[in-house]
């Protein structure tokens, strides 16, 4: 009422308009004694709720034993590896977006409006620009002067002025499908709407479900607006789908096992859902952890991978499994060169090994994240600064670290900062036990019947029957999946490779019972159990 800006008025009333706090403001926050569990169905994502409540249990157990932590680090989700074509497309889109932002900044200055990030984002929805890359894949400068103007709220249909929408607080950028349902922060999931239309009654509903709750008349007018926007080129086909999607209808179809292809694409696409849920979990975890700790940092997965590699922790799990795989003949020699071919190296490794073959890699990742310092991230970002380079050289020289290969200054610095020796980490990881939730039973209790078909009698009960074929791909006790099928003859000829002591003993006793003649041992087994070799 006195003419102050919205953010200033918020601060006078005792509220924070932005999530950013000063150091003093952060330390004045009142912390909780422990994390509060998430109430059932409060997020409407059972998997996310389950994972976050598991985090609550672990963190509260740590607090109970050691007290509240001084600092917490959360690793944010990374995108999956992309092909060269996908990377090129992203590079082109980023370049195009940069051109658009420059053009919009120029336009805002001409209108006498601040060229803040928030204003640029709002401008994009009023003057929607999508096609800026030509057929040759080159980025073209967008012609904003001839762009389509969209100063209408998709929710109510009323118009707003450009200056009011951008410089004022009557409009908000809203997620069409809220983050609680789908963590999609792209432009195809956002619209510029009146703040009054984006109040609590929308909550965690999709745009379609929100309008439908207002009545058939409102829904009909909304559907006409969406079609009109699509025909005029204001929105893309992807945004149109999101504006028309109903989460309530999807849940109803899911209960009736009548899920559509659109449902699968939006709600059930495995990879995208996993990435989006993980992003939301990371974001929500930080929000929750800030209630019990002043210093909660977000760490990039790329930084974690680089630090783990430079500190020599990459191959710890492989080293622990190496002897087992070597006895099975599953190792190979690899060679590589360094210093432009001057030095040649050779090492024996497990064939096709990845860190995910051993679940203990999660513990190593957690240790790396815990040992990450903001200083390392700062140096990754400001390596070109002369002062930073001098500081790193000083740190390296003070530790007298010797390097066998030519490395960059940053790599030498990170290696010199190794917090724990490889041998110590390997010893700790070797003592970790992994707990698996039981899946299909390896064996079941059954009966043995004899006699002709239709007239069989039970002659033995309480016997253990293995589930699956022991003689082919389902070899119990294997370390990793073996695609090649192995006949019984191979198992008898290579009995020393059998990992299960009980099975190994049975096989060797049968061979000894036939004086080492594997052929006779197999023949007797075939006759007795009616199994083919």
Coordinates of C-alpha atoms in Angstrom, one line a residue:
X1 CA 0.0 0.0 0.0
X2 CA 2.9 2.3 0.6
X3 CA 4.4 1.7 -2.8
X4 CA 7.2 -0.7 -1.8
X5 CA 8.2 -3.7 -3.9
X6 CA 6.7 -7.1 -3.2
X7 CA 9.9 -8.6 -1.9
X8 CA 10.5 -5.6 0.4
X9 CA 6.9 -5.8 1.7
X10 CA 7.5 -9.6 2.4
X11 CA 10.6 -8.8 4.5
X12 CA 8.7 -6.2 6.5
X13 CA 6.0 -8.8 7.3
X14 CA 8.7 -11.3 8.5
X15 CA 8.8 -13.5 5.4
X16 CA 11.6 -14.4 3.0
X17 CA 10.7 -13.7 -0.6
X18 CA 13.8 -15.7 -1.8
X19 CA 15.3 -19.0 -0.7
X20 CA 18.7 -17.3 -0.5
X21 CA 19.8 -16.3 3.0
X22 CA 22.8 -14.4 4.2
X23 CA 25.3 -16.1 6.5
X24 CA 23.9 -14.4 9.6
X25 CA 20.3 -15.1 8.6
X26 CA 21.1 -18.7 8.1
X27 CA 22.7 -19.1 11.5
X28 CA 19.7 -17.4 13.1
X29 CA 17.4 -20.2 11.8
X30 CA 15.9 -22.4 14.5
X31 CA 16.8 -26.1 13.8
X32 CA 14.7 -29.1 14.7
X33 CA 16.1 -31.8 17.0
X34 CA 15.4 -34.5 14.4
X35 CA 14.0 -34.9 10.9
X36 CA 10.2 -35.3 10.6
X37 CA 9.0 -38.3 8.7
X38 CA 6.9 -37.6 5.5
X39 CA 3.3 -38.4 6.0
X40 CA 1.8 -41.1 3.8
X41 CA 0.5 -39.8 0.4
X42 CA 1.6 -36.2 1.1
X43 CA 3.8 -36.3 -2.0
X44 CA 1.6 -38.6 -4.0
X45 CA 4.8 -40.5 -5.1
X46 CA 5.1 -43.7 -3.0
X47 CA 8.6 -44.5 -4.2
X48 CA 9.9 -41.0 -3.3
X49 CA 8.2 -41.1 0.1
X50 CA 9.7 -44.5 0.9
X51 CA 13.2 -43.4 -0.1
X52 CA 13.0 -40.1 1.8
X53 CA 11.6 -41.7 4.9
X54 CA 14.5 -44.2 4.8
X55 CA 16.8 -41.1 4.8
X56 CA 14.9 -39.8 7.8
X57 CA 15.5 -43.1 9.7
X58 CA 19.2 -43.1 8.9
X59 CA 19.8 -39.4 9.7
X60 CA 17.9 -39.6 12.9
X61 CA 19.8 -42.7 14.0
X62 CA 23.1 -40.8 13.3
X63 CA 21.8 -37.8 15.3
X64 CA 20.8 -40.0 18.2
X65 CA 24.3 -41.6 18.4
X66 CA 26.6 -38.8 17.3
X67 CA 24.6 -35.6 17.6
X68 CA 23.5 -33.2 14.8
X69 CA 26.0 -33.0 11.9
X70 CA 28.0 -29.8 11.2
X71 CA 27.8 -30.2 7.4
X72 CA 25.7 -32.4 5.0
X73 CA 26.4 -33.0 1.3
X74 CA 23.8 -34.3 -1.2
X75 CA 24.8 -35.5 -4.6
X76 CA 22.5 -34.3 -7.3
X77 CA 21.3 -36.6 -10.1
X78 CA 23.3 -36.7 -13.3
X79 CA 21.9 -37.2 -16.8
X80 CA 22.5 -40.5 -18.5
X81 CA 25.3 -40.7 -21.0
X82 CA 24.3 -39.1 -24.3
X83 CA 25.2 -39.9 -27.9
X84 CA 27.3 -37.6 -30.0
X85 CA 24.2 -36.5 -31.9
X86 CA 22.3 -35.7 -28.7
X87 CA 25.3 -33.7 -27.4
X88 CA 25.4 -31.8 -30.7
X89 CA 21.6 -31.1 -30.5
X90 CA 22.0 -29.8 -26.9
X91 CA 24.9 -27.6 -27.9
X92 CA 22.8 -26.1 -30.8
X93 CA 19.9 -25.5 -28.4
X94 CA 22.1 -23.8 -25.8
X95 CA 23.6 -21.6 -28.5
X96 CA 20.1 -20.8 -29.8
X97 CA 18.9 -20.0 -26.2
X98 CA 21.8 -17.7 -25.7
X99 CA 20.9 -15.7 -28.8
X100 CA 17.2 -15.5 -27.6
X101 CA 18.3 -14.3 -24.2
X102 CA 20.5 -11.6 -25.7
X103 CA 17.7 -10.4 -28.0
X104 CA 15.2 -10.4 -25.1
X105 CA 17.7 -8.5 -22.9
X106 CA 18.0 -5.9 -25.6
X107 CA 14.2 -5.7 -26.0
X108 CA 13.6 -5.3 -22.2
X109 CA 16.2 -2.4 -22.0
X110 CA 14.4 -0.7 -24.9
X111 CA 11.1 -1.0 -22.9
X112 CA 12.8 0.4 -19.8
X113 CA 12.4 -2.9 -17.9
X114 CA 15.1 -4.7 -15.8
X115 CA 16.8 -7.5 -17.7
X116 CA 16.8 -10.0 -14.8
X117 CA 16.6 -13.7 -15.3
X118 CA 13.1 -13.8 -14.0
X119 CA 12.0 -11.1 -16.5
X120 CA 13.7 -12.9 -19.4
X121 CA 11.8 -16.1 -18.5
X122 CA 8.5 -14.3 -18.4
X123 CA 9.1 -12.6 -21.7
X124 CA 9.6 -16.0 -23.4
X125 CA 6.1 -17.0 -22.6
X126 CA 4.6 -13.7 -23.8
X127 CA 6.6 -13.8 -27.0
X128 CA 7.0 -17.6 -27.6
X129 CA 10.0 -18.4 -29.8
X130 CA 10.7 -22.0 -30.6
X131 CA 12.2 -22.4 -34.1
X132 CA 15.7 -20.9 -34.2
X133 CA 17.7 -23.7 -35.9
X134 CA 17.6 -24.1 -39.7
X135 CA 17.6 -27.3 -41.7
X136 CA 21.5 -27.2 -41.9
X137 CA 21.6 -27.2 -38.1
X138 CA 22.8 -23.6 -37.9
X139 CA 21.4 -21.2 -35.3
X140 CA 19.5 -18.3 -36.7
X141 CA 18.8 -15.0 -35.0
X142 CA 15.2 -14.9 -33.9
X143 CA 13.0 -12.1 -35.2
X144 CA 11.3 -11.0 -32.0
X145 CA 9.6 -8.0 -33.6
X146 CA 7.4 -10.3 -35.7
X147 CA 6.9 -12.8 -32.9
X148 CA 3.4 -14.0 -31.8
X149 CA 2.2 -12.1 -28.8
X150 CA 0.5 -14.1 -26.0
X151 CA -0.6 -12.0 -23.2
X152 CA -3.5 -14.2 -22.1
X153 CA -3.7 -16.4 -19.0
X154 CA -4.4 -20.0 -20.1
X155 CA -6.2 -20.7 -16.8
X156 CA -8.8 -17.9 -16.8
X157 CA -8.6 -16.5 -20.4
X158 CA -8.2 -12.9 -19.3
X159 CA -5.4 -10.7 -20.7
X160 CA -2.5 -8.9 -18.9
X161 CA -0.2 -6.1 -20.0
X162 CA 3.4 -6.7 -20.8
X163 CA 4.8 -4.3 -18.2
X164 CA 2.5 -5.6 -15.5
X165 CA 3.3 -9.2 -16.2
X166 CA 7.1 -8.7 -16.3
X167 CA 7.8 -5.9 -13.9
X168 CA 5.0 -6.5 -11.5
X169 CA 3.8 -9.4 -9.4
X170 CA 0.4 -10.1 -11.0
X171 CA 1.8 -13.1 -13.0
X172 CA 3.8 -16.2 -12.1
X173 CA 5.5 -18.9 -14.1
X174 CA 3.6 -22.1 -13.1
X175 CA 4.4 -25.8 -13.7
X176 CA 1.6 -27.4 -15.8
X177 CA 2.3 -30.7 -14.1
X178 CA 3.5 -29.9 -10.6
X179 CA 6.9 -31.1 -9.4
X180 CA 5.2 -33.4 -6.9
X181 CA 3.9 -35.5 -9.8
X182 CA 6.6 -35.0 -12.4
X183 CA 9.9 -33.2 -11.8
X184 CA 10.0 -31.6 -15.3
X185 CA 11.5 -28.1 -15.1
X186 CA 11.6 -27.6 -18.9
X187 CA 9.7 -24.8 -20.8
X188 CA 7.3 -27.4 -22.2
X189 CA 6.0 -27.8 -18.6
X190 CA 5.6 -24.1 -17.8
X191 CA 3.1 -21.4 -18.5
X192 CA 2.8 -17.7 -17.5
X193 CA -0.5 -17.2 -15.6
X194 CA -2.2 -14.8 -13.2
X195 CA -1.0 -15.2 -9.6
X196 CA -4.6 -15.2 -8.4
X197 CA -5.2 -18.2 -10.7
X198 CA -2.2 -20.1 -9.2
X199 CA -3.3 -20.1 -5.6
X200 CA -3.5 -23.0 -3.2
X201 CA -6.5 -24.5 -4.9
X202 CA -4.3 -25.7 -7.8
X203 CA -1.9 -27.3 -5.3
X204 CA -0.6 -30.6 -6.7
X205 CA -3.1 -30.9 -9.5
X206 CA -2.3 -30.9 -13.2
X207 CA -3.6 -27.9 -15.1
X208 CA -6.4 -30.0 -16.7
X209 CA -7.5 -31.5 -13.3
X210 CA -7.4 -27.9 -11.8
X211 CA -9.7 -26.4 -14.4
X212 CA -12.0 -29.5 -14.5
X213 CA -12.7 -29.0 -10.8
X214 CA -14.2 -25.6 -11.6
X215 CA -17.0 -27.1 -13.7
X216 CA -17.9 -28.2 -17.2
X217 CA -18.2 -24.6 -18.6
X218 CA -14.7 -23.6 -17.4
X219 CA -13.3 -26.8 -18.8
X220 CA -14.9 -26.3 -22.2
X221 CA -13.5 -22.8 -22.5
X222 CA -10.1 -24.0 -21.4
X223 CA -10.0 -26.7 -24.0
X224 CA -10.9 -24.2 -26.7
X225 CA -8.0 -21.9 -25.6
X226 CA -5.5 -24.8 -25.7
X227 CA -6.6 -25.7 -29.2
X228 CA -6.4 -22.1 -30.3
X229 CA -2.9 -21.6 -28.9
X230 CA -1.7 -24.8 -30.6
X231 CA -3.2 -23.8 -34.0
X232 CA -1.6 -20.3 -33.8
X233 CA 1.8 -21.8 -32.9
X234 CA 2.0 -20.4 -29.4
X235 CA 2.5 -23.8 -27.8
X236 CA 4.2 -26.9 -29.1
X237 CA 2.7 -30.4 -29.4
X238 CA 4.5 -31.5 -26.2
X239 CA 3.2 -28.6 -24.2
X240 CA -0.3 -29.2 -25.5
X241 CA -0.2 -32.8 -24.3
X242 CA 0.8 -31.6 -20.8
X243 CA -2.0 -29.1 -20.8
X244 CA -4.5 -31.8 -21.5
X245 CA -3.2 -34.6 -19.3
X246 CA -5.1 -35.7 -16.2
X247 CA -3.3 -37.5 -13.4
X248 CA -6.6 -38.4 -11.7
X249 CA -7.8 -40.1 -14.9
X250 CA -4.4 -41.9 -15.2
X251 CA -4.7 -43.3 -11.6
X252 CA -8.2 -44.5 -12.4
X253 CA -7.1 -46.2 -15.7
X254 CA -4.2 -47.8 -13.9
X255 CA -6.5 -49.4 -11.3
X256 CA -8.5 -50.9 -14.2
X257 CA -5.3 -52.0 -16.1
X258 CA -6.3 -49.7 -19.0
X259 CA -3.2 -47.5 -19.2
X260 CA -2.7 -45.7 -22.6
X261 CA 0.5 -45.0 -24.6
X262 CA 0.4 -41.4 -23.5
X263 CA 0.1 -42.5 -19.8
X264 CA 3.2 -44.7 -20.3
X265 CA 5.2 -41.9 -22.0
X266 CA 4.4 -39.3 -19.3
X267 CA 3.9 -41.2 -16.1
X268 CA 5.6 -44.6 -16.6
X269 CA 8.6 -44.1 -18.9
X270 CA 11.2 -45.9 -16.8
X271 CA 14.4 -44.0 -17.5
X272 CA 12.8 -40.5 -17.5
X273 CA 10.7 -41.4 -14.4
X274 CA 13.9 -42.6 -12.6
X275 CA 15.8 -39.5 -13.5
X276 CA 12.9 -37.2 -12.6
X277 CA 12.2 -38.9 -9.3
X278 CA 15.9 -38.9 -8.4
X279 CA 16.1 -35.1 -9.1
X280 CA 13.0 -34.6 -7.0
X281 CA 14.5 -36.7 -4.2
X282 CA 17.7 -34.7 -4.2
X283 CA 15.8 -31.4 -4.2
X284 CA 13.4 -32.5 -1.4
X285 CA 16.2 -34.1 0.6
X286 CA 18.1 -30.8 0.7
X287 CA 15.0 -29.0 1.8
X288 CA 14.4 -31.5 4.6
X289 CA 18.0 -31.7 5.8
X290 CA 18.2 -27.9 6.1
X291 CA 15.7 -28.2 9.0
X292 CA 18.4 -29.9 11.2
X293 CA 21.7 -28.5 9.8
X294 CA 22.9 -25.0 8.9
X295 CA 25.4 -26.2 6.2
X296 CA 23.7 -28.3 3.5
X297 CA 25.6 -28.4 0.2
X298 CA 24.7 -29.8 -3.2
X299 CA 27.5 -31.8 -4.9
X300 CA 27.6 -32.6 -8.6
X301 CA 27.9 -36.2 -9.7
X302 CA 30.6 -35.2 -12.2
X303 CA 32.7 -33.8 -9.4
X304 CA 32.3 -36.9 -7.4
X305 CA 33.4 -39.1 -10.3
X306 CA 36.5 -37.0 -10.9
X307 CA 37.6 -36.9 -7.3
X308 CA 37.0 -40.7 -6.9
X309 CA 39.2 -41.3 -9.9
X310 CA 42.0 -38.9 -8.9
X311 CA 42.2 -40.3 -5.4
X312 CA 42.6 -43.8 -6.7
X313 CA 39.4 -45.2 -5.3
X314 CA 37.9 -46.2 -8.7
X315 CA 39.3 -49.8 -8.8
X316 CA 38.9 -50.7 -5.1
X317 CA 35.9 -53.0 -5.6
X318 CA 37.5 -54.6 -8.6
X319 CA 40.7 -55.3 -6.7
X320 CA 38.6 -57.0 -3.9
X321 CA 36.9 -59.3 -6.5
X322 CA 40.0 -59.8 -8.7
X323 CA 41.2 -63.2 -7.4
X324 CA 37.8 -64.8 -7.7
X325 CA 37.4 -63.7 -11.3
X326 CA 41.0 -64.7 -12.1
X327 CA 40.4 -68.3 -10.9
X328 CA 37.4 -68.4 -13.2
X329 CA 39.5 -67.2 -16.2
X330 CA 37.5 -64.0 -16.5
X331 CA 40.4 -61.5 -16.5
X332 CA 42.4 -59.9 -19.4
X333 CA 45.5 -57.8 -20.0
X334 CA 44.9 -54.2 -21.1
X335 CA 47.5 -51.8 -22.4
X336 CA 47.6 -48.0 -22.7
X337 CA 50.0 -45.3 -23.5
X338 CA 50.8 -42.0 -21.8
X339 CA 52.9 -38.9 -22.6
X340 CA 52.1 -39.0 -26.3
X341 CA 53.1 -42.7 -26.7
X342 CA 56.5 -42.3 -24.8
X343 CA 55.4 -44.6 -21.9
X344 CA 53.5 -47.9 -22.3
X345 CA 51.6 -49.5 -19.5
X346 CA 50.1 -52.9 -18.9
X347 CA 47.7 -54.2 -16.3
X348 CA 45.5 -57.3 -15.7
X349 CA 41.8 -56.4 -15.1
X350 CA 38.5 -58.2 -14.8
X351 CA 36.9 -58.5 -18.3
X352 CA 33.9 -56.1 -18.8
X353 CA 34.1 -54.9 -15.2
X354 CA 32.1 -51.9 -14.1
X355 CA 31.8 -50.5 -10.5
X356 CA 28.1 -51.4 -10.5
X357 CA 29.1 -55.1 -10.4
X358 CA 29.7 -54.6 -6.7
X359 CA 27.1 -52.8 -4.6
X360 CA 29.8 -51.6 -2.2
X361 CA 30.7 -48.8 -4.8
X362 CA 27.8 -46.8 -3.2
X363 CA 29.9 -46.7 0.1
X364 CA 32.9 -45.4 -1.9
X365 CA 30.7 -42.7 -3.6
X366 CA 29.3 -41.7 -0.2
X367 CA 32.9 -41.4 1.2
X368 CA 34.0 -39.3 -1.8
X369 CA 31.0 -37.0 -1.3
X370 CA 31.7 -36.6 2.4
X371 CA 35.3 -35.7 1.6
X372 CA 34.4 -33.1 -1.0
X373 CA 35.2 -29.6 -0.1
X374 CA 33.8 -26.4 -1.5
X375 CA 37.4 -25.4 -2.2
X376 CA 37.8 -28.3 -4.7
X377 CA 34.6 -27.2 -6.6
X378 CA 35.8 -23.6 -6.5
X379 CA 39.1 -24.6 -8.1
X380 CA 37.3 -26.6 -10.8
X381 CA 35.5 -23.4 -11.6
X382 CA 38.2 -20.8 -11.2
X383 CA 41.3 -22.6 -12.4
X384 CA 42.3 -19.7 -14.7
X385 CA 42.7 -17.3 -11.9
X386 CA 46.5 -16.6 -11.3
X387 CA 46.0 -16.5 -7.5
X388 CA 44.3 -19.9 -7.5
X389 CA 47.1 -21.4 -9.5
X390 CA 49.7 -20.1 -7.1
X391 CA 47.8 -21.4 -4.1
X392 CA 47.6 -24.9 -5.7
X393 CA 51.3 -24.9 -6.5
X394 CA 52.1 -24.0 -2.9
X395 CA 49.8 -26.8 -1.6
X396 CA 51.5 -29.4 -3.9
X397 CA 55.1 -28.3 -3.0
X398 CA 54.3 -28.4 0.8
X399 CA 53.2 -32.1 0.4
X400 CA 56.2 -33.1 -1.8
X401 CA 53.9 -35.3 -3.9
X402 CA 55.6 -37.3 -6.7
X403 CA 53.7 -38.0 -9.9
X404 CA 54.6 -40.8 -12.3
X405 CA 52.7 -39.4 -15.2
X406 CA 52.2 -35.9 -16.7
X407 CA 49.1 -34.4 -15.2
X408 CA 47.4 -31.0 -15.2
X409 CA 48.0 -28.6 -12.3
X410 CA 44.4 -29.2 -11.0
X411 CA 44.9 -33.0 -11.1
X412 CA 48.1 -32.8 -9.2
X413 CA 46.5 -30.6 -6.6
X414 CA 43.5 -32.9 -6.1
X415 CA 45.7 -35.9 -5.8
X416 CA 47.8 -34.1 -3.2
X417 CA 44.6 -33.5 -1.3
X418 CA 43.8 -37.3 -1.0
X419 CA 42.0 -37.5 2.4
X420 CA 42.5 -41.3 3.0
X421 CA 45.0 -43.7 1.5
X422 CA 43.7 -46.3 -1.0
X423 CA 44.8 -49.2 1.2
X424 CA 42.8 -47.9 4.2
X425 CA 39.6 -47.4 2.1
X426 CA 40.0 -50.9 0.6
X427 CA 40.3 -52.5 4.0
X428 CA 37.2 -50.7 5.2
X429 CA 35.2 -51.6 2.1
X430 CA 36.3 -55.3 2.3
X431 CA 34.5 -55.5 5.7
X432 CA 31.1 -54.2 4.3
X433 CA 28.3 -56.7 4.1
X434 CA 25.6 -56.3 1.5
X435 CA 22.0 -57.3 2.4
X436 CA 19.7 -58.4 -0.5
X437 CA 16.0 -58.7 -0.3
X438 CA 15.0 -62.3 -1.1
X439 CA 13.5 -62.8 -4.5
X440 CA 12.6 -66.1 -6.0
X441 CA 13.5 -69.1 -3.8
X442 CA 16.5 -71.1 -5.0
X443 CA 14.8 -74.3 -3.9
X444 CA 11.4 -75.6 -2.7
X445 CA 10.2 -78.5 -0.7
X446 CA 8.5 -81.1 -2.9
X447 CA 7.5 -84.8 -3.4
X448 CA 8.8 -87.6 -5.5
X449 CA 6.3 -89.8 -7.3
X450 CA 6.8 -93.1 -9.1
X451 CA 4.6 -95.2 -11.4
X452 CA 2.9 -94.9 -14.7
X453 CA 1.1 -91.7 -15.9
X454 CA -2.3 -91.4 -14.1
X455 CA -1.3 -93.9 -11.5
X456 CA 1.7 -92.4 -9.7
X457 CA 2.2 -92.8 -6.0
X458 CA 4.2 -90.6 -3.6
X459 CA 7.2 -92.5 -2.5
X460 CA 9.2 -89.7 -0.9
X461 CA 8.2 -86.4 0.8
X462 CA 10.1 -83.4 2.2
X463 CA 12.8 -83.5 -0.5
X464 CA 14.5 -80.2 -1.7
X465 CA 13.9 -79.5 -5.4
X466 CA 16.0 -76.7 -7.1
X467 CA 14.0 -74.1 -9.0
X468 CA 15.5 -73.7 -12.5
X469 CA 18.0 -75.7 -14.6
X470 CA 21.2 -76.4 -12.8
X471 CA 22.8 -77.6 -16.0
X472 CA 22.3 -74.5 -18.2
X473 CA 22.3 -70.7 -17.7
X474 CA 20.9 -70.7 -14.1
X475 CA 24.2 -71.8 -12.4
X476 CA 23.7 -71.2 -8.7
X477 CA 26.6 -69.6 -7.0
X478 CA 27.8 -67.7 -10.1
X479 CA 29.4 -64.3 -9.6
X480 CA 27.9 -62.6 -12.6
X481 CA 25.5 -63.5 -15.4
X482 CA 26.9 -66.0 -17.8
X483 CA 25.1 -65.9 -21.1
X484 CA 26.7 -69.1 -22.5
X485 CA 24.8 -72.2 -21.5
X486 CA 26.9 -75.0 -19.9
X487 CA 25.9 -78.7 -20.2
X488 CA 26.3 -81.2 -17.4
X489 CA 29.4 -82.6 -19.1
X490 CA 31.2 -79.2 -18.8
X491 CA 30.2 -79.0 -15.1
X492 CA 31.6 -82.4 -14.4
X493 CA 34.8 -81.8 -16.3
X494 CA 35.3 -78.5 -14.5
X495 CA 34.1 -79.4 -11.0
X496 CA 36.9 -77.4 -9.4
X497 CA 35.1 -74.2 -10.6
X498 CA 31.9 -75.0 -8.7
X499 CA 31.5 -72.4 -6.0
X500 CA 28.9 -74.1 -3.8
X501 CA 30.7 -76.6 -1.5
X502 CA 27.7 -78.9 -1.2
X503 CA 27.2 -79.2 -5.0
X504 CA 30.9 -79.5 -5.6
X505 CA 31.1 -82.4 -3.1
X506 CA 28.2 -84.2 -4.7
X507 CA 29.7 -84.0 -8.2
X508 CA 33.2 -85.1 -7.1
X509 CA 31.7 -88.0 -5.1
X510 CA 29.8 -89.2 -8.2
X511 CA 33.0 -89.0 -10.3
X512 CA 35.0 -90.9 -7.7
X513 CA 32.2 -93.5 -7.4
X514 CA 32.9 -94.3 -11.1
X515 CA 36.7 -94.2 -10.7
X516 CA 37.1 -90.9 -12.4
X517 CA 35.2 -91.9 -15.5
X518 CA 33.1 -88.8 -16.2
X519 CA 31.2 -90.5 -19.1
X520 CA 30.0 -93.3 -16.8
X521 CA 29.1 -90.8 -14.0
X522 CA 27.0 -88.8 -16.4
X523 CA 25.3 -91.9 -17.9
X524 CA 24.3 -93.2 -14.4
X525 CA 23.0 -89.7 -13.5
X526 CA 21.0 -89.6 -16.8
X527 CA 19.5 -93.0 -16.1
X528 CA 18.6 -92.2 -12.5
X529 CA 17.1 -88.7 -12.9
X530 CA 15.9 -88.9 -16.6
X531 CA 18.0 -85.8 -17.4
X532 CA 19.6 -85.3 -20.8
X533 CA 23.3 -84.3 -20.8

